């Protein structure tokens, strides 16, 4: 009787464990998020901030103003450039933001998102079981994915648009939170228990069944049962 009950629980545990570890199911769940406007806007904001932190727009404008103030430049030109500091700065920032938005809203981003999540599926499992050592991390009750590859695409487009200084942007690791909540810690604990149960309960059920058959007065009946 005990072996039968354990076998039933083992089937349920293994089934649930296999669903959580099913890469195709995971990708099918998160892939549509790439076309969600709120997700696209959030990724755009995060990547734009990361790019602007590494492209010193204010410094570029200052260099232009200093060059205009040098000797030999007509005073009117120097004054005009000085008055355009604000618009030039805003224009460069708009260029970066628009470029990021184009990358994020393009079909290429959906492909990148899907492939990245497929590669990261095992890392998500590790993150939720507290063994993360990859691009997916679990900290502060949040699961974060590195969107650094998107920055690389933005860098290429900025250079193609004429902003040569963007070529100096180094490879960056930019975290984008995909799941956050106070129950993440509980989920982590439950998944760890499920992982242990799914791995060991079938073995325990078989051992109990074998012991039951071995200790039975009528072993043939016990085995059939």
Short mmCIF file of C-alpha atoms in Angstrom, two decimals, residues 14-207:
data_model
loop_
_atom_site.label_atom_id
_atom_site.label_comp_id
_atom_site.label_asym_id
_atom_site.label_seq_id
_atom_site.Cartn_x
_atom_site.Cartn_y
_atom_site.Cartn_z
CA UNK A 14 8.12 13.56 -12.17
CA UNK A 15 5.39 14.92 -14.47
CA UNK A 16 5.43 18.35 -12.81
CA UNK A 17 9.21 18.42 -12.76
CA UNK A 18 9.37 17.57 -16.48
CA UNK A 19 6.94 20.39 -17.33
CA UNK A 20 9.08 22.96 -15.51
CA UNK A 21 12.19 21.71 -17.29
CA UNK A 22 10.51 21.58 -20.72
CA UNK A 23 12.45 24.09 -22.83
CA UNK A 24 9.88 24.19 -25.64
CA UNK A 25 7.09 24.96 -23.18
CA UNK A 26 9.17 27.68 -21.53
CA UNK A 27 10.05 29.31 -24.86
CA UNK A 28 6.41 29.15 -25.99
CA UNK A 29 5.46 30.97 -22.79
CA UNK A 30 7.99 33.82 -22.94
CA UNK A 31 8.36 34.26 -26.73
CA UNK A 32 5.19 36.40 -27.13
CA UNK A 33 6.60 38.90 -24.63
CA UNK A 34 8.97 40.16 -27.34
CA UNK A 35 6.03 41.77 -29.16
CA UNK A 36 4.37 43.15 -26.02
CA UNK A 37 4.46 46.99 -26.16
CA UNK A 38 5.08 47.36 -22.42
CA UNK A 39 7.98 44.90 -22.52
CA UNK A 40 9.43 46.58 -25.61
CA UNK A 41 9.23 49.99 -23.94
CA UNK A 42 10.84 48.68 -20.77
CA UNK A 43 13.69 47.07 -22.73
CA UNK A 44 14.09 50.25 -24.79
CA UNK A 45 14.42 52.40 -21.67
CA UNK A 46 16.88 50.02 -20.05
CA UNK A 47 19.10 49.68 -23.12
CA UNK A 48 18.95 53.41 -23.88
CA UNK A 49 20.16 54.23 -20.37
CA UNK A 50 22.98 51.69 -20.73
CA UNK A 51 24.10 53.17 -24.07
CA UNK A 52 23.92 56.79 -22.90
CA UNK A 53 26.01 55.92 -19.86
CA UNK A 54 28.79 54.89 -22.23
CA UNK A 55 28.34 57.59 -24.88
CA UNK A 56 29.28 60.90 -23.27
CA UNK A 57 26.78 63.06 -25.14
CA UNK A 58 27.41 66.09 -22.93
CA UNK A 59 31.15 65.68 -23.49
CA UNK A 60 30.68 65.58 -27.27
CA UNK A 61 28.64 68.76 -27.21
CA UNK A 62 31.25 70.45 -25.00
CA UNK A 63 33.97 69.52 -27.49
CA UNK A 64 31.91 71.08 -30.26
CA UNK A 65 31.41 74.26 -28.23
CA UNK A 66 35.11 74.46 -27.37
CA UNK A 67 36.00 74.04 -31.03
CA UNK A 68 33.59 76.79 -31.99
CA UNK A 69 35.13 79.11 -29.39
CA UNK A 70 38.65 78.74 -30.73
CA UNK A 71 40.37 81.56 -32.54
CA UNK A 72 39.52 81.97 -36.21
CA UNK A 73 35.87 80.95 -35.82
CA UNK A 74 33.43 83.80 -36.52
CA UNK A 75 31.80 85.07 -33.30
CA UNK A 76 28.32 84.55 -34.72
CA UNK A 77 29.08 80.89 -35.40
CA UNK A 78 30.47 80.39 -31.90
CA UNK A 79 27.41 82.07 -30.38
CA UNK A 80 25.05 80.01 -32.54
CA UNK A 81 26.72 76.75 -31.56
CA UNK A 82 26.62 77.79 -27.90
CA UNK A 83 22.88 78.50 -28.14
CA UNK A 84 22.31 75.09 -29.74
CA UNK A 85 23.93 73.07 -26.95
CA UNK A 86 20.55 71.98 -25.61
CA UNK A 87 18.98 70.99 -28.96
CA UNK A 88 22.14 69.17 -30.05
CA UNK A 89 22.25 67.23 -26.78
CA UNK A 90 18.57 66.32 -27.04
CA UNK A 91 19.01 65.38 -30.69
CA UNK A 92 21.83 62.96 -29.94
CA UNK A 93 19.87 61.39 -27.09
CA UNK A 94 16.82 61.10 -29.34
CA UNK A 95 18.98 59.43 -31.98
CA UNK A 96 20.10 56.83 -29.46
CA UNK A 97 16.57 56.25 -28.13
CA UNK A 98 15.08 55.97 -31.62
CA UNK A 99 17.76 53.52 -32.72
CA UNK A 100 17.16 51.35 -29.67
CA UNK A 101 13.41 51.43 -30.25
CA UNK A 102 13.86 50.34 -33.88
CA UNK A 103 16.01 47.41 -32.83
CA UNK A 104 13.59 46.33 -30.09
CA UNK A 105 10.51 46.62 -32.32
CA UNK A 106 12.07 44.78 -35.27
CA UNK A 107 11.47 41.10 -36.11
CA UNK A 108 15.17 40.53 -35.44
CA UNK A 109 14.59 41.33 -31.75
CA UNK A 110 11.88 38.66 -31.52
CA UNK A 111 14.37 36.14 -32.89
CA UNK A 112 17.08 37.27 -30.50
CA UNK A 113 14.62 37.17 -27.57
CA UNK A 114 13.43 33.66 -28.41
CA UNK A 115 16.91 32.25 -28.99
CA UNK A 116 18.28 33.90 -25.87
CA UNK A 117 15.49 32.47 -23.73
CA UNK A 118 15.99 29.04 -25.24
CA UNK A 119 19.70 29.14 -24.37
CA UNK A 120 18.91 30.56 -20.94
CA UNK A 121 16.32 27.96 -19.97
CA UNK A 122 18.77 25.78 -18.08
CA UNK A 123 20.13 28.92 -16.42
CA UNK A 124 16.61 29.87 -15.30
CA UNK A 125 16.27 26.48 -13.66
CA UNK A 126 19.60 27.05 -11.93
CA UNK A 127 18.52 30.53 -10.86
CA UNK A 128 15.29 29.28 -9.31
CA UNK A 129 17.14 26.51 -7.51
CA UNK A 130 19.84 28.92 -6.28
CA UNK A 131 22.67 27.51 -8.42
CA UNK A 132 22.90 30.27 -11.04
CA UNK A 133 26.30 30.89 -12.63
CA UNK A 134 25.13 32.20 -16.00
CA UNK A 135 23.43 35.26 -17.55
CA UNK A 136 20.26 34.63 -15.54
CA UNK A 137 20.41 35.61 -11.90
CA UNK A 138 18.09 35.46 -8.93
CA UNK A 139 18.57 38.29 -6.48
CA UNK A 140 16.39 40.67 -4.49
CA UNK A 141 13.33 38.50 -5.25
CA UNK A 142 13.79 38.97 -8.99
CA UNK A 143 14.93 36.97 -12.01
CA UNK A 144 17.07 39.12 -14.31
CA UNK A 145 18.23 38.39 -17.87
CA UNK A 146 21.26 40.00 -19.47
CA UNK A 147 20.21 42.08 -22.53
CA UNK A 148 23.77 43.01 -23.42
CA UNK A 149 23.50 41.47 -26.94
CA UNK A 150 20.84 44.07 -27.77
CA UNK A 151 23.32 46.81 -26.90
CA UNK A 152 25.71 45.34 -29.46
CA UNK A 153 23.08 45.61 -32.19
CA UNK A 154 22.31 49.19 -31.18
CA UNK A 155 26.02 50.03 -31.32
CA UNK A 156 26.26 48.76 -34.89
CA UNK A 157 23.25 50.81 -35.98
CA UNK A 158 24.52 53.98 -34.30
CA UNK A 159 27.85 53.65 -36.09
CA UNK A 160 26.01 53.08 -39.38
CA UNK A 161 23.99 56.24 -38.67
CA UNK A 162 27.18 58.31 -38.44
CA UNK A 163 27.73 58.36 -34.68
CA UNK A 164 31.25 56.96 -34.86
CA UNK A 165 31.92 57.42 -31.16
CA UNK A 166 29.44 54.59 -30.50
CA UNK A 167 32.10 52.18 -31.77
CA UNK A 168 33.91 52.73 -28.48
CA UNK A 169 31.05 51.27 -26.45
CA UNK A 170 32.48 48.18 -24.71
CA UNK A 171 30.67 44.90 -24.26
CA UNK A 172 28.27 45.42 -21.39
CA UNK A 173 26.10 43.21 -19.22
CA UNK A 174 22.76 44.90 -18.69
CA UNK A 175 20.26 43.20 -16.38
CA UNK A 176 16.59 43.25 -17.36
CA UNK A 177 14.19 41.93 -14.73
CA UNK A 178 11.66 39.50 -16.22
CA UNK A 179 10.10 38.21 -12.99
CA UNK A 180 9.87 40.02 -9.67
CA UNK A 181 7.79 39.48 -6.58
CA UNK A 182 7.85 38.75 -2.89
CA UNK A 183 6.93 35.09 -3.55
CA UNK A 184 10.04 34.35 -5.63
CA UNK A 185 11.76 33.02 -2.51
CA UNK A 186 8.86 30.63 -1.87
CA UNK A 187 8.87 29.50 -5.51
CA UNK A 188 12.59 28.85 -5.23
CA UNK A 189 12.00 26.65 -2.16
CA UNK A 190 9.10 24.76 -3.76
CA UNK A 191 11.05 24.09 -6.95
CA UNK A 192 13.97 22.80 -4.95
CA UNK A 193 11.66 20.41 -3.07
CA UNK A 194 10.02 19.36 -6.34
CA UNK A 195 13.43 18.73 -7.87
CA UNK A 196 14.47 16.50 -4.96
CA UNK A 197 11.13 14.68 -4.85
CA UNK A 198 11.05 14.17 -8.60
CA UNK A 199 14.55 12.69 -8.59
CA UNK A 200 14.37 10.49 -5.51
CA UNK A 201 10.72 9.55 -4.92
CA UNK A 202 10.56 7.04 -7.82
CA UNK A 203 13.65 5.29 -6.47
CA UNK A 204 12.21 5.23 -2.95
CA UNK A 205 8.91 3.84 -4.26
CA UNK A 206 10.71 1.02 -6.07
CA UNK A 207 12.78 0.19 -2.99
#
